[in-house]
Every structure is written in C-alpha cells, then in structure tokens.
Amino acid sequence: MTLRFISFEGIDGAGKSTQIAAARVWLECRGFEVVATREPGGTPLGERLRELILQQSMAPDTEALLINAARAEHLATVIRPALERGAWVLCDRFADSTLAYQGYAKGGDLAQLRRLQRDVVGSTLPRRTYLFDLSVSDAAARRAAGREQAESDKFERAGASFQERVRLGFQALAAAEPGRFMVLDAGLPPATIQAQIETDLALFHAQVAV
Ligand SMILES: Nc1ncnc2c1ncn2[C@@H]1O[C@H](COP(=O)(O)OP(=O)(O)OP(=O)(O)O)[C@@H](O)[C@H]1O
Ligand SMILES: Cc1cn([C@H]2C[C@H](O)[C@@H](COP(=O)(O)O)O2)c(=O)[nH]c1=O
C-alpha cells in the first residue's frame, strides 16, 4: 500500500519544495495522479495546527502530540485514500522530521517519539525518502535570499546549532535505513538534483509497476 509514498526531508531551505514540483511534473507526464502535500499540514485542520506548531512556543510533549495529531488527520483524509486509489503521494516532510527536529535537535526521547509514530502511522511509511543534505550556512543563505525574515518560523529562528543538530539527525536516520533513504547533495544545481531524482523514480517506478 505504501509503494507510491515518497517523502522529501532535510533542513529548512535545502530545496525540497523545488524538487517536489519537478517530480510531480515528471510523474504527471507519465499519466499518474500525484498528490503533493506537506507536514505539518496537508488538511484544513492540519494547516490550522501548523500555524500553532510553527509560531507558538510550547512544551516538547505538546509539540510532538500536535504534530502527530496533524499527521493522523493527514493520513486518514489525504494520504491513505490517495494511496488506496493508486495515486503517488509526494510528501514535503513526514515522520523523519519529527525524529530529527523533536528528537535529535530538541533532545526529545527518541524511543517515545518512535512509539507515538508507530501508533499514529502504523504501516503507512514512505517507500522512498529523498534527503536533501546541505550545509546549514548554505541553507540559511538560500532562505535569506528567498524570503523576508518576518516570514520565518520558530524552527528557522532557532539558530545554526539547532539546524546543525537537525542535519546530523537526518544523516543518522539515513545511515540506519540506507534502503529507504537516498541522500542527495543539495548543494548541486537544481537541474542536476532533478536528474538524479528522475533516474531514481524511473527505477523505482519500474519496480512498482511489476
Ligand atoms: N539546488 C539549488 N541550488 C540553489 N538554490 C536552490 C536549489 N534548490 C532550491 N533553491 C532555492 O533555495 C530556496 C529554498 O528552496 P525550497 O523552497 O525548495 O526549499 P525547502 O527545502 O522546501 O525549504 P523549507 O524547508 O524552508 O520549506 C528557494 O529560493 C529555491 O529557489
Ligand atoms: C513535519 C515536521 C516539521 N517540523 C518543522 C520543520 C520546519 O521547520 C517546519 C515546517 O516548515 P516547512 O517550511 O514546511 O519545511 O516544521 C518539525 O519540527 N517536526 C515535524 O515533524
């Protein structure tokens, strides 16, 4: 059921949204339905929770529970129905972000976060995860060039050492599951990364089709 479920992960500003848009076009040109979505968010309720999660300071357990509440709604009303009708789901962040941000970067208990994840996500896990690996300074420069500071959220404002811990967290997650993760050098030009993803999607699509 999760064969066409793909997540895109990485620190803030690493280039995920840019490549999701390209992957969407690639798949749609081949006749597939694509649902491109994001976390936290992806549903009307999830987008309201996103505002709180990204802007409001809160206790660590509250944050993890709200993120997972948004995820439960997202899975029930968007992700699972899309996968069941055969659509591809391209998700801008999923459960790995919770382990990287709330776990590795904020110091949350990884075992507890994984238990919560198991309860909420069950077996609806991405079959492929593209990790956009980029230096914290390059990502910050991209964010600064791409938008006004006033639009930044609390995670982006948490500083370079926080983003560094997020990056290391993602690298640890990728090392533990090399079959699911494909680590991309997000410092390469967009067209190069797009070609790498398209090559991978072509192989991946062939496996799904048989
Ligand atoms: N490979 C790249 N090289 C240089 N700039 C890039 C590259 N990919 C994306 N960008 C630019 O960097 C900025 C951030 O890209 P994008 O929004 O795709 O990142 P993101 O990972 O989705 O960010 P966020 O996590 O903050 O939503 C944008 O201005 C985008 O045009
Ligand atoms: C899913 C998820 C997200 N976050 C953080 C990571 C980012 O800073 C924001 C989302 O912003 P983006 O522009 O959509 O990338 O939320 C988190 O801390 N934990 C999570 O599980």
Coordinates of C-alpha atoms and ligand atoms in Angstrom, one line a residue:
M1 CA 0.0 0.0 0.0
T2 CA 2.9 2.4 0.6
L3 CA 4.7 1.7 -2.7
R4 CA 3.9 5.1 -4.2
F5 CA 4.5 7.0 -1.0
I6 CA 7.6 9.3 -1.2
S7 CA 8.9 11.8 1.4
F8 CA 11.3 14.7 1.0
E9 CA 13.3 15.6 4.0
G10 CA 16.1 17.9 5.0
I11 CA 16.9 21.1 6.9
D12 CA 14.9 24.3 6.2
G13 CA 15.7 25.8 2.8
A14 CA 17.5 22.7 1.5
G15 CA 15.4 22.6 -1.8
K16 CA 12.7 20.1 -1.1
S17 CA 9.7 22.1 -2.5
T18 CA 11.6 22.9 -5.6
Q19 CA 12.2 19.2 -6.3
I20 CA 8.7 18.1 -5.3
A21 CA 7.3 20.4 -8.0
A22 CA 9.7 18.8 -10.6
A23 CA 8.9 15.3 -9.5
R24 CA 5.2 16.0 -9.7
V25 CA 5.5 17.1 -13.3
W26 CA 7.7 14.1 -14.2
L27 CA 5.1 11.7 -12.8
E28 CA 2.1 13.5 -14.2
C29 CA 3.7 13.5 -17.7
R30 CA 3.6 9.7 -17.4
G31 CA -0.1 9.7 -16.7
F32 CA -0.1 9.2 -12.9
E33 CA -2.2 11.0 -10.4
V34 CA 0.0 12.8 -7.9
V35 CA -0.9 14.2 -4.6
A36 CA 1.8 16.7 -3.4
T37 CA 1.3 17.5 0.2
R38 CA 3.2 18.7 3.3
E39 CA 3.6 18.3 7.0
P40 CA 2.7 19.7 9.3
G41 CA -0.4 20.5 7.4
G42 CA -1.9 19.0 4.2
T43 CA -5.5 19.2 5.5
P44 CA -7.7 22.1 6.7
L45 CA -7.3 21.1 10.3
G46 CA -3.6 20.3 9.8
E47 CA -2.9 23.7 8.3
R48 CA -4.5 25.3 11.4
L49 CA -2.4 23.2 13.7
R50 CA 0.7 24.1 11.5
E51 CA 0.2 27.8 12.4
L52 CA 0.3 26.9 16.1
I53 CA 3.2 24.4 15.8
L54 CA 5.4 26.8 13.7
Q55 CA 4.7 30.0 15.6
Q56 CA 3.8 29.2 19.2
S57 CA 6.3 28.2 21.9
M58 CA 5.0 25.1 23.7
A59 CA 6.1 22.2 25.9
P60 CA 8.0 19.4 24.0
D61 CA 5.3 16.8 24.6
T62 CA 2.6 19.2 23.4
E63 CA 4.6 19.9 20.2
A64 CA 5.1 16.2 19.5
L65 CA 1.4 15.4 20.1
L66 CA 0.2 18.3 18.0
I67 CA 2.4 17.2 15.1
N68 CA 1.2 13.7 15.4
A69 CA -2.5 14.9 15.6
A70 CA -2.0 16.8 12.4
R71 CA -0.3 13.6 10.9
A72 CA -3.3 11.4 12.0
E73 CA -5.7 13.7 10.2
H74 CA -3.4 13.9 7.1
L75 CA -3.1 10.1 6.9
A76 CA -6.8 9.5 7.4
T77 CA -8.1 12.0 5.0
V78 CA -5.4 12.5 2.4
I79 CA -2.5 10.1 2.3
R80 CA -4.2 6.7 2.8
P81 CA -7.2 7.5 0.5
A82 CA -4.7 8.7 -2.2
L83 CA -2.5 5.5 -1.9
E84 CA -5.6 3.3 -2.0
R85 CA -6.8 4.8 -5.3
G86 CA -3.3 4.3 -6.8
A87 CA -2.0 7.9 -6.7
W88 CA 1.6 8.8 -5.9
V89 CA 2.0 10.8 -2.7
L90 CA 4.9 13.3 -2.6
C91 CA 5.1 14.5 1.0
D92 CA 7.2 17.5 2.0
R93 CA 8.4 16.2 5.3
F94 CA 6.9 13.2 7.2
A95 CA 7.8 11.2 10.4
D96 CA 11.6 11.5 9.9
S97 CA 11.2 15.3 10.5
T98 CA 9.7 14.6 14.0
L99 CA 12.7 12.4 14.9
A100 CA 15.2 14.9 13.5
Y101 CA 13.6 18.1 15.0
Q102 CA 11.8 17.0 18.1
G103 CA 14.2 14.1 18.8
Y104 CA 17.8 14.8 17.7
A105 CA 17.7 18.6 17.7
K106 CA 15.4 19.3 20.7
G107 CA 16.5 16.3 22.8
G108 CA 13.2 14.5 22.9
D109 CA 13.2 10.8 23.8
L110 CA 13.6 9.0 20.5
A111 CA 12.1 5.8 21.8
Q112 CA 9.0 7.6 22.9
L113 CA 8.7 9.5 19.6
R114 CA 9.1 6.3 17.7
R115 CA 6.3 4.7 19.8
L116 CA 4.0 7.6 19.1
Q117 CA 4.9 7.3 15.4
R118 CA 4.1 3.6 15.4
D119 CA 0.6 4.3 16.9
V120 CA -0.2 7.1 14.5
V121 CA 1.5 6.0 11.3
G122 CA 1.2 2.2 11.6
S123 CA 2.5 0.7 8.3
T124 CA 1.8 3.7 6.1
L125 CA 5.5 4.5 5.8
P126 CA 7.2 6.1 2.7
R127 CA 8.9 3.5 0.5
R128 CA 11.5 6.1 -0.6
T129 CA 12.8 9.2 1.2
Y130 CA 15.0 11.8 -0.5
L131 CA 17.2 13.5 2.0
F132 CA 18.4 16.9 0.9
D133 CA 21.7 17.3 2.6
L134 CA 23.1 20.8 2.7
S135 CA 25.3 22.9 4.9
V136 CA 23.5 25.0 7.5
S137 CA 25.1 28.1 6.2
D138 CA 24.2 27.5 2.6
A139 CA 20.6 26.7 3.6
A140 CA 20.4 29.9 5.7
A141 CA 21.7 31.9 2.7
R142 CA 19.0 30.4 0.5
R143 CA 16.3 31.2 3.0
A144 CA 17.5 34.8 3.4
A145 CA 17.6 35.3 -0.4
G146 CA 14.2 33.6 -0.9
R147 CA 12.0 35.4 1.6
E148 CA 11.6 38.1 4.2
Q149 CA 12.9 37.4 7.7
A150 CA 9.4 38.3 9.1
E151 CA 8.0 35.1 7.5
S152 CA 10.5 32.8 9.3
D153 CA 9.1 30.2 11.8
K154 CA 10.3 29.3 15.2
F155 CA 12.4 26.4 13.9
E156 CA 14.2 28.6 11.4
R157 CA 14.8 31.2 14.1
A158 CA 16.2 28.5 16.5
G159 CA 19.7 29.2 15.1
A160 CA 22.6 27.5 13.4
S161 CA 23.5 24.9 16.1
F162 CA 19.8 23.8 16.2
Q163 CA 19.9 23.3 12.4
E164 CA 23.2 21.5 12.7
R165 CA 21.6 19.0 15.1
V166 CA 18.7 18.6 12.7
R167 CA 21.1 17.9 9.9
L168 CA 23.1 15.3 11.9
G169 CA 19.8 13.7 13.0
F170 CA 18.7 13.3 9.4
Q171 CA 22.1 11.8 8.5
A172 CA 21.9 9.3 11.3
L173 CA 18.4 8.3 10.2
A174 CA 19.6 7.9 6.6
A175 CA 22.6 5.8 7.7
A176 CA 20.3 3.5 9.7
E177 CA 17.9 2.9 6.7
P178 CA 20.0 3.0 3.5
G179 CA 17.4 1.1 1.5
R180 CA 14.7 3.7 2.1
F181 CA 16.8 6.9 2.0
M182 CA 18.5 8.4 -0.9
V183 CA 20.9 11.1 0.3
L184 CA 21.2 13.9 -2.3
D185 CA 23.9 16.6 -2.3
A186 CA 21.6 19.6 -2.1
G187 CA 24.4 21.9 -2.9
L188 CA 24.3 20.8 -6.6
P189 CA 22.4 22.8 -9.2
P190 CA 18.6 22.2 -9.2
A191 CA 18.7 20.5 -12.7
T192 CA 21.4 18.0 -11.5
I193 CA 19.4 17.0 -8.5
Q194 CA 16.2 16.8 -10.6
A195 CA 18.0 14.4 -13.0
Q196 CA 19.2 12.2 -10.0
I197 CA 15.6 12.0 -8.7
E198 CA 14.1 11.3 -12.1
T199 CA 16.7 8.5 -12.7
D200 CA 15.7 7.0 -9.3
L201 CA 12.0 7.5 -9.9
A202 CA 12.3 5.7 -13.2
L203 CA 13.9 2.6 -11.5
F204 CA 11.5 2.8 -8.6
H205 CA 8.5 3.1 -10.9
A206 CA 9.7 0.1 -12.8
Q207 CA 9.7 -1.9 -9.5
V208 CA 6.3 -0.6 -8.5
A209 CA 4.8 -1.5 -11.9
V210 CA 5.9 -5.2 -11.9
Ligands
LIG1 N1 19.8 23.2 -5.8 C1 19.6 24.5 -5.5 N2 20.6 25.4 -5.7 C2 20.4 26.7 -5.3 N3 19.2 27.2 -4.9 C3 18.2 26.4 -4.7 C4 18.3 25.0 -5.0 N4 17.1 24.4 -4.8 C5 16.3 25.4 -4.3 N5 16.9 26.5 -4.3 C6 16.4 27.8 -3.8 O1 16.5 27.8 -2.4 C7 15.4 28.4 -1.8 C8 14.7 27.3 -0.9 O2 14.3 26.2 -1.7 P1 13.0 25.4 -1.4 O3 11.8 26.3 -1.0 O4 12.8 24.4 -2.5 O5 13.5 24.6 -0.1 P2 12.7 23.8 1.0 O6 13.6 22.8 1.5 O7 11.4 23.4 0.5 O8 12.5 25.0 2.2 P3 11.6 25.0 3.5 O9 12.0 23.8 4.3 O10 12.1 26.2 4.2 O11 10.2 24.9 3.1 C9 14.5 28.8 -2.9 O12 14.7 30.2 -3.1 C10 14.9 28.0 -4.1 O13 14.7 28.7 -5.3
LIG2 C1 6.9 17.6 9.9 C2 7.6 18.3 10.9 C3 8.1 19.6 10.7 N1 8.8 20.3 11.6 C4 9.3 21.6 11.3 C5 10.4 21.7 10.3 C6 10.2 23.0 9.6 O1 11.0 24.0 10.3 C7 8.7 23.3 9.8 C8 7.9 23.1 8.6 O2 8.3 24.1 7.7 P1 8.5 23.8 6.1 O3 8.7 25.2 5.5 O4 7.2 23.2 5.6 O5 9.7 22.9 5.9 O6 8.2 22.4 10.8 C9 9.1 19.7 12.8 O7 9.7 20.3 13.7 N2 8.6 18.4 13.1 C10 7.9 17.7 12.2 O8 7.5 16.5 12.4

